[in-house]
Amino acid sequence: MSSTPTAIPSGQSPRRASRSVLVAHGQRQIWVGGDAPVVVQSMTNTDTANAIETAIQIRDLARAGSELVRLTVDRPESAEAVPYIREQLDKMDVDVPLVGDFHYNGHTLLNDYPECAKALSKYRINPGNVGKGAKRDTQFAQMIEVAARYNKPVRIGVNWGSLDQALLARIMDENAGRAEPWTAQQVMYEALITSAIENAVRAEELGLARDKIILSCKVSGVQDLIAVYRELGKRCDYPLHLGLTEAGMGSKGIVASTAALSVLLQEGIGDTIRISLTPEPGGDRTKEVVVGQEILQTMGLRKFTPMVIACPGCGRTTSTTFQELADNIQTFLRDQMPEWKKTYPGVEAMNVAVMGCIVNGPGESKHANIGISLPGTGESPAAPVFVDGAKFATLRGERIVEEFHEIVLNYVKANYGKAVAA
C-alpha cells in the first residue's frame, strides 16, 4: 500500500544560545557568540620577538580573511614586541584584533609589560599551564585581574595535552566512589568540561564580566571533540571556540577538522573556529584560514568569496584546460576579495562553474551566476558561457581564459556594490 511521503527536513539545527563577547581594536568590532556569525581566526607561527616578520604574517592572515589573529607571548622579548607589532599593523591599515597566547608566565608578562596587555584585544589562558599548587590560584587571579583592569575578553582554553593534573586527580577520586564508574575516556571528558566551567566561574568571582569570557576544550580526536562540545554546550551559555587541536598536516588535518567541526556546527554548536593545520615545509600559513572559511561557506553558514564549481574530470576530459581554468579562476577570485569586499559588497555570494564537457557542463553552468562548459575529448572546440541561466557567448580559440576572466569581471562590476546601489 502506497503512502504519501513526508517532507524531507532541511536546514541545520538552531544555533545554540550563548552570550555575545566583543573583541575590538579601534573601530573594528568582532562579536563572538549570540546572533553573530561564526568567526574565523588563526595563529601566527613566527617568533613574536621578530616584530616585522610577525606583523607581515598577521597582515597576510588578515588579508586571507582571518578575523582574529592569535600570537605567542612567551617571554619578555615577545611582550616588548607586541605594541610595536600593533603599531606596524595600524600603519598598514590592518585593523585585525590581536589575541595574546599565554602559558606558564602570563601573569608575569601581563603585569610587567602593561603596553603589551593594552595592545592586545583578547587574552588566551590555559588553566593547565598557569602554575601548580598554591601558585596556580594566585597566578590565574593575576591574569584575570589584568584582563578586568583593561576590559579585555579572555578565552579560557582547556587542552587535553595540558590538563590540570590536580583537577584530573579529583575527578578520578570522585569516579572511584561511583556505583558504576565511568570509563577513563569519560573521566577525561568530565575533567576537560569541569576545568573550563570552574575556571570561568572563578574568573567571574575575580571581577571579569560574564560577557568577557569564551571557553574551549580542545582535543585531537574527532569523536572526542564532538562528545566534549555537545556536553559543554549543554552546561553553559558562554560562547565556544571550536578547533581540533594538533589536527595534522595536509589532507589529514583538513579532513579531520572538517569532520569534527561540521557535525558540531550543523548542531548549532560553535561561535568561533580555528583550523590547526601543520604547514607543509615552506607552506602558506593562510591555508588554515581558507579551510575555515570553506567549511563555513560550503555549509551555508557564511559567505566569504565566490565559489567555483568544477567537475573532477573523467575519460571525456583528457584536456587539462578546464582544470587549469578552474584553478586560475579560483585563485583570481580569492586574490581580488580584499579589494572587492570593499568595492563590490555581495560579490562573495557569486557562484562560478568551470566544467569539462557536455555531460553536466551546460546544466551546471546554468545553475551558476556565470558558467563555462569547455570542450571534452572529441567535442567541437567551442566553450559556451552562461550568465544567470541564459546562453551569453561561445568562446573559441587561444584566448578562452582571458575572455572568460573579462566576462567575470564585467559581471561583478555590473551586479554588485556601488553600481547596483546607484
Coordinates of C-alpha atoms in Angstrom, one line a residue:
M1 CA 0.0 0.0 0.0
S2 CA 1.4 3.4 -1.0
S3 CA 1.6 6.3 1.3
T4 CA 2.3 10.0 0.9
P5 CA 5.9 10.7 1.7
T6 CA 6.6 13.1 4.5
A7 CA 8.5 16.3 3.6
I8 CA 12.3 16.0 3.8
P9 CA 13.6 18.1 6.6
S10 CA 16.0 20.9 5.5
G11 CA 18.5 23.2 7.2
Q12 CA 20.6 22.8 10.3
S13 CA 19.7 22.8 14.0
P14 CA 19.0 26.2 15.6
R15 CA 22.1 28.0 16.9
R16 CA 22.9 27.2 20.5
A17 CA 22.1 30.2 22.7
S18 CA 25.1 32.0 24.1
R19 CA 26.2 35.4 25.3
S20 CA 27.9 37.8 23.0
V21 CA 31.5 38.8 23.6
L22 CA 33.0 41.8 21.9
V23 CA 36.6 41.7 20.7
A24 CA 37.7 45.0 19.3
H25 CA 40.6 47.2 18.1
G26 CA 39.8 50.8 17.3
Q27 CA 36.7 50.9 15.1
R28 CA 37.0 47.2 14.2
Q29 CA 34.5 45.2 16.3
I30 CA 34.2 41.4 16.2
W31 CA 31.3 39.9 18.0
V32 CA 31.6 36.3 19.1
G33 CA 28.5 34.4 20.2
G34 CA 24.9 35.4 20.4
D35 CA 23.4 36.1 16.9
A36 CA 26.8 37.0 15.4
P37 CA 28.1 34.9 12.5
V38 CA 30.7 32.2 13.3
V39 CA 34.2 33.9 13.4
V40 CA 37.3 32.6 11.7
Q41 CA 40.5 33.0 13.4
S42 CA 44.1 31.9 13.0
M43 CA 47.5 31.9 14.8
T44 CA 51.0 33.1 13.8
N45 CA 53.9 30.7 13.8
T46 CA 56.6 33.3 13.7
D47 CA 58.8 34.3 16.6
T48 CA 56.8 37.1 18.1
A49 CA 60.0 38.9 19.2
N50 CA 60.7 39.4 15.4
A51 CA 58.1 42.1 15.2
I52 CA 58.4 42.8 11.4
E53 CA 58.1 39.2 10.4
T54 CA 55.2 38.7 12.7
A55 CA 53.4 41.8 11.5
I56 CA 53.8 40.7 7.9
Q57 CA 52.4 37.3 8.6
I58 CA 49.4 38.8 10.6
R59 CA 48.8 41.1 7.6
D60 CA 48.7 38.1 5.3
L61 CA 46.4 36.2 7.6
A62 CA 44.1 39.2 7.9
R63 CA 44.1 39.7 4.1
A64 CA 43.2 36.0 3.7
G65 CA 40.1 36.6 5.9
S66 CA 41.2 35.8 9.5
E67 CA 39.0 38.0 11.7
L68 CA 41.1 37.5 14.8
V69 CA 44.8 36.5 14.9
R70 CA 46.5 35.0 17.9
L71 CA 50.2 35.3 18.6
T72 CA 52.5 33.7 21.1
V73 CA 53.6 35.8 24.1
D74 CA 56.1 33.6 25.8
R75 CA 59.0 35.7 27.1
P76 CA 59.9 39.4 27.8
E77 CA 61.2 39.9 24.2
S78 CA 57.8 38.8 22.8
A79 CA 55.9 41.0 25.2
E80 CA 58.0 44.0 24.3
A81 CA 57.4 43.4 20.6
V82 CA 53.6 43.3 20.8
P83 CA 52.9 47.1 21.0
Y84 CA 55.4 47.6 18.1
I85 CA 53.6 44.8 16.0
R86 CA 50.3 46.6 16.7
E87 CA 51.8 49.9 15.6
Q88 CA 53.1 48.4 12.4
L89 CA 49.8 46.8 11.5
D90 CA 48.0 50.1 12.1
K91 CA 50.4 51.8 9.7
M92 CA 49.5 49.2 7.1
D93 CA 45.7 49.8 7.8
V94 CA 45.4 46.2 9.2
D95 CA 42.9 46.6 12.0
V96 CA 42.5 42.9 12.9
P97 CA 42.3 42.4 16.7
L98 CA 45.2 40.5 18.2
V99 CA 44.9 37.7 20.8
G100 CA 47.8 37.0 23.2
D101 CA 48.5 33.3 23.9
F102 CA 49.9 32.9 27.4
H103 CA 51.3 29.9 29.2
Y104 CA 53.3 29.4 32.4
N105 CA 54.5 33.0 32.8
G106 CA 51.5 35.0 31.5
H107 CA 50.9 36.5 35.0
T108 CA 54.4 38.0 35.0
L109 CA 54.3 39.2 31.4
L110 CA 50.9 40.9 31.6
N111 CA 51.9 42.7 34.8
D112 CA 55.4 43.6 33.8
Y113 CA 54.6 44.8 30.3
P114 CA 51.4 46.9 30.5
E115 CA 51.7 48.2 27.0
C116 CA 51.6 44.6 25.7
A117 CA 48.5 44.0 27.9
K118 CA 46.8 47.1 26.4
A119 CA 47.8 46.5 22.8
L120 CA 46.2 43.0 22.8
S121 CA 42.4 42.8 22.2
K122 CA 42.0 39.5 23.9
Y123 CA 43.9 37.0 26.1
R124 CA 44.0 33.2 25.8
I125 CA 44.7 31.5 29.1
N126 CA 45.2 27.7 29.5
P127 CA 44.2 26.7 33.1
G128 CA 46.5 23.7 33.0
N129 CA 49.6 25.9 32.4
V130 CA 49.2 28.8 34.8
G131 CA 51.0 27.2 37.7
K132 CA 50.9 24.3 40.2
G133 CA 49.7 24.0 43.8
A134 CA 49.2 27.2 45.7
K135 CA 50.8 29.3 42.9
R136 CA 48.1 28.2 40.4
D137 CA 45.2 30.2 42.0
T138 CA 47.4 33.3 42.6
Q139 CA 48.8 33.4 39.1
F140 CA 45.4 32.7 37.5
A141 CA 44.0 35.6 39.5
Q142 CA 46.8 37.9 38.5
M143 CA 46.0 37.3 34.8
I144 CA 42.3 37.7 35.2
E145 CA 42.8 40.9 37.2
V146 CA 44.8 42.4 34.3
A147 CA 42.0 41.4 31.9
A148 CA 39.4 43.1 34.1
R149 CA 41.5 46.2 34.6
Y150 CA 41.9 46.8 30.8
N151 CA 38.4 45.4 29.9
K152 CA 39.8 42.6 27.8
P153 CA 37.9 39.4 26.9
V154 CA 39.5 36.1 27.8
R155 CA 39.4 32.7 26.2
I156 CA 39.8 30.1 28.9
G157 CA 41.2 27.3 26.7
V158 CA 41.5 23.9 28.2
N159 CA 43.6 21.3 26.3
W160 CA 43.7 17.6 27.0
G161 CA 47.5 17.7 26.4
S162 CA 48.0 20.1 29.3
L163 CA 45.1 19.3 31.6
D164 CA 45.3 20.5 35.2
Q165 CA 46.5 17.3 36.9
A166 CA 45.2 18.2 40.3
L167 CA 41.7 18.6 38.9
L168 CA 42.0 15.4 36.9
A169 CA 43.0 13.5 40.1
R170 CA 40.0 15.0 41.9
I171 CA 37.6 13.8 39.2
M172 CA 39.3 10.3 39.2
D173 CA 38.8 10.1 43.0
E174 CA 35.1 11.1 42.6
N175 CA 34.7 8.5 39.9
A176 CA 36.1 5.8 42.1
G177 CA 33.3 6.3 44.5
R178 CA 30.6 5.8 41.9
A179 CA 28.4 2.7 41.9
E180 CA 29.0 2.4 38.2
P181 CA 32.3 4.2 37.5
W182 CA 32.9 5.9 34.2
T183 CA 35.5 4.8 31.7
A184 CA 38.8 6.5 31.6
Q185 CA 37.7 8.3 28.4
Q186 CA 34.6 9.6 30.2
V187 CA 36.7 10.8 33.1
M188 CA 38.9 12.7 30.7
Y189 CA 35.8 14.4 29.1
E190 CA 34.5 15.4 32.5
A191 CA 37.8 16.8 33.6
L192 CA 38.0 19.0 30.5
I193 CA 34.5 20.3 30.9
T194 CA 34.8 20.8 34.6
S195 CA 38.1 22.7 34.2
A196 CA 36.6 25.1 31.7
I197 CA 33.5 25.9 33.6
E198 CA 35.1 26.1 37.0
N199 CA 37.7 28.4 35.8
A200 CA 35.1 30.6 34.1
V201 CA 33.2 30.8 37.3
R202 CA 36.4 31.7 39.2
A203 CA 37.2 34.4 36.6
E204 CA 33.8 36.0 37.3
E205 CA 34.4 35.8 41.0
L206 CA 37.6 37.7 40.4
G207 CA 35.8 40.5 38.7
L208 CA 35.8 39.6 35.0
A209 CA 32.4 40.3 33.5
R210 CA 30.5 37.3 32.2
D211 CA 30.3 38.8 28.7
K212 CA 34.1 38.8 28.6
I213 CA 34.5 35.0 28.7
I214 CA 34.9 32.5 25.9
L215 CA 35.5 28.8 26.5
S216 CA 37.2 26.0 24.6
C217 CA 38.0 22.3 25.3
K218 CA 40.4 21.2 22.6
V219 CA 41.3 17.6 21.8
S220 CA 42.8 15.9 18.8
G221 CA 40.3 13.1 18.2
V222 CA 37.2 13.8 16.1
Q223 CA 34.7 11.8 18.2
D224 CA 36.2 13.1 21.4
L225 CA 35.8 16.7 20.3
I226 CA 32.2 16.1 19.3
A227 CA 31.3 14.4 22.6
V228 CA 33.0 17.1 24.7
Y229 CA 31.4 20.0 23.0
R230 CA 28.0 18.5 22.9
E231 CA 28.1 18.3 26.7
L232 CA 29.9 21.6 27.3
G233 CA 27.2 23.3 25.2
K234 CA 24.5 21.9 27.4
R235 CA 26.2 23.1 30.7
C236 CA 26.9 26.7 30.0
D237 CA 26.0 29.7 27.9
Y238 CA 29.5 31.1 27.3
P239 CA 30.5 31.4 23.6
L240 CA 32.5 28.4 22.4
H241 CA 35.7 28.3 20.4
L242 CA 35.9 25.2 18.2
G243 CA 39.1 23.6 17.0
L244 CA 40.6 20.2 16.6
T245 CA 44.0 20.7 18.3
E246 CA 47.0 19.3 16.5
A247 CA 44.8 18.3 13.6
G248 CA 47.8 17.3 11.5
M249 CA 49.3 18.0 8.0
G250 CA 47.7 18.2 4.6
S251 CA 44.6 16.3 3.7
K252 CA 44.5 14.5 7.1
G253 CA 44.3 17.7 9.0
I254 CA 41.8 19.2 6.7
V255 CA 39.6 16.1 6.7
A256 CA 39.7 15.6 10.5
S257 CA 38.9 19.3 11.2
T258 CA 36.1 19.3 8.7
A259 CA 34.6 16.1 10.0
A260 CA 34.6 17.3 13.6
L261 CA 33.6 20.9 13.2
S262 CA 30.9 20.2 10.6
V263 CA 29.0 17.9 12.9
L264 CA 29.0 20.5 15.8
L265 CA 28.3 23.5 13.6
Q266 CA 25.4 21.6 12.0
E267 CA 24.0 21.1 15.5
G268 CA 24.3 24.8 16.2
I269 CA 27.4 24.5 18.5
G270 CA 30.3 26.8 18.0
D271 CA 30.8 30.6 17.8
T272 CA 34.4 30.9 16.5
I273 CA 36.7 28.4 14.8
R274 CA 40.4 27.8 14.1
I275 CA 41.8 25.1 11.8
S276 CA 45.1 23.9 13.4
L277 CA 46.9 22.7 10.4
T278 CA 50.6 21.8 10.4
P279 CA 52.0 23.7 7.5
E280 CA 53.9 21.7 4.9
P281 CA 57.6 22.7 4.5
G282 CA 57.5 26.1 3.0
G283 CA 53.7 26.0 3.1
D284 CA 51.5 29.1 3.4
R285 CA 50.1 29.7 6.8
T286 CA 47.0 31.3 5.3
K287 CA 45.7 27.9 4.2
E288 CA 44.2 27.3 7.7
V289 CA 42.1 30.5 7.1
V290 CA 40.9 29.3 3.7
V291 CA 39.9 25.9 5.1
G292 CA 38.0 27.5 7.9
Q293 CA 36.1 29.8 5.5
E294 CA 35.4 27.0 3.1
I295 CA 33.9 24.8 5.9
L296 CA 31.5 27.6 6.8
Q297 CA 30.7 28.6 3.3
T298 CA 30.1 25.1 1.9
M299 CA 27.8 24.5 4.9
G300 CA 25.9 27.7 4.0
L301 CA 26.7 29.4 7.3
R302 CA 28.7 32.3 5.9
K303 CA 29.9 33.7 2.6
F304 CA 33.5 34.8 2.1
T305 CA 34.5 34.5 -1.5
P306 CA 32.8 33.5 -4.8
M307 CA 32.6 29.7 -5.0
V308 CA 34.0 27.8 -8.0
I309 CA 32.1 24.7 -9.0
A310 CA 34.2 22.3 -11.1
C311 CA 33.9 18.7 -12.2
P312 CA 36.5 16.1 -11.2
G313 CA 37.3 15.2 -14.8
C314 CA 37.0 11.8 -16.5
G315 CA 37.8 10.0 -19.7
R316 CA 35.8 12.6 -21.6
T317 CA 38.0 15.4 -20.3
T318 CA 41.6 14.3 -21.2
S319 CA 42.4 18.0 -21.8
T320 CA 43.7 19.8 -18.7
T321 CA 42.2 23.1 -19.9
F322 CA 39.3 23.0 -17.6
Q323 CA 41.5 22.1 -14.6
E324 CA 43.8 24.9 -15.3
L325 CA 40.9 27.4 -15.8
A326 CA 39.2 26.2 -12.6
D327 CA 42.4 26.7 -10.6
N328 CA 43.1 30.0 -12.4
I329 CA 39.7 31.5 -11.8
Q330 CA 39.6 30.3 -8.1
T331 CA 42.9 32.0 -7.4
F332 CA 41.8 35.1 -9.3
L333 CA 38.6 35.4 -7.3
R334 CA 40.3 35.0 -3.9
D335 CA 43.1 37.4 -4.8
Q336 CA 40.5 40.1 -5.7
M337 CA 38.5 39.7 -2.5
P338 CA 40.4 42.1 -0.2
E339 CA 39.5 44.9 -2.6
W340 CA 36.2 43.5 -3.9
K341 CA 34.7 43.2 -0.5
K342 CA 35.1 47.0 -0.1
T343 CA 34.0 48.0 -3.6
Y344 CA 31.6 45.2 -4.6
P345 CA 29.8 44.0 -1.4
G346 CA 27.7 41.0 -2.1
V347 CA 30.2 39.5 -4.6
E348 CA 31.1 36.8 -2.1
A349 CA 27.8 35.1 -2.8
M350 CA 28.6 34.7 -6.5
N351 CA 28.9 31.2 -8.0
V352 CA 31.1 30.3 -10.9
A353 CA 31.1 27.0 -12.7
V354 CA 34.0 25.6 -14.8
M355 CA 33.0 22.3 -16.4
G356 CA 35.0 19.9 -18.5
C357 CA 32.5 18.5 -21.0
I358 CA 28.9 18.5 -22.3
V359 CA 27.5 15.8 -19.9
N360 CA 26.9 18.1 -17.0
G361 CA 28.6 21.3 -18.2
P362 CA 25.7 23.3 -19.6
G363 CA 23.4 22.3 -16.8
E364 CA 25.8 23.2 -14.0
S365 CA 26.7 26.4 -15.9
K366 CA 23.0 27.4 -16.0
H367 CA 22.7 27.0 -12.2
A368 CA 25.7 29.3 -11.5
N369 CA 25.8 33.0 -11.9
I370 CA 28.5 32.5 -14.6
G371 CA 29.4 29.2 -16.1
I372 CA 31.6 27.8 -18.8
S373 CA 31.4 24.4 -20.4
L374 CA 34.7 23.5 -22.0
P375 CA 35.0 21.0 -24.9
G376 CA 35.8 17.5 -23.9
T377 CA 37.6 14.8 -25.9
G378 CA 36.3 14.7 -29.4
E379 CA 33.8 17.6 -28.9
S380 CA 33.6 20.7 -31.0
P381 CA 36.3 23.2 -29.9
A382 CA 33.7 25.6 -28.6
A383 CA 33.0 26.7 -25.0
P384 CA 29.5 28.0 -24.3
V385 CA 29.3 30.6 -21.5
F386 CA 26.1 31.0 -19.5
V387 CA 25.2 34.1 -17.4
D388 CA 22.3 33.9 -14.9
G389 CA 21.0 30.8 -16.7
A390 CA 21.0 32.1 -20.2
K391 CA 23.4 31.5 -23.0
F392 CA 25.7 34.5 -23.2
A393 CA 28.5 33.7 -25.6
T394 CA 30.5 30.9 -27.2
L395 CA 34.3 31.2 -26.8
R396 CA 36.8 29.7 -29.2
G397 CA 40.5 29.9 -29.9
E398 CA 43.6 30.6 -27.8
R399 CA 42.1 33.3 -25.6
I400 CA 39.3 31.5 -23.8
V401 CA 40.9 32.0 -20.4
E402 CA 41.4 35.7 -20.9
E403 CA 38.0 36.2 -22.4
F404 CA 36.3 34.3 -19.5
H405 CA 38.1 36.5 -17.0
E406 CA 36.8 39.6 -18.7
I407 CA 33.2 38.2 -18.6
V408 CA 33.5 37.5 -14.9
L409 CA 35.0 41.0 -14.1
N410 CA 32.3 42.7 -16.1
Y411 CA 29.6 40.7 -14.3
V412 CA 31.0 41.7 -10.9
K413 CA 31.1 45.4 -11.9
A414 CA 27.5 45.3 -13.2
N415 CA 25.9 43.3 -10.5
Y416 CA 27.5 44.2 -7.1
G417 CA 28.4 47.1 -4.9
K418 CA 28.1 50.8 -5.8
A419 CA 26.9 50.2 -9.4
V420 CA 23.9 48.3 -8.1
A421 CA 23.1 50.7 -5.3
A422 CA 23.2 53.6 -7.7

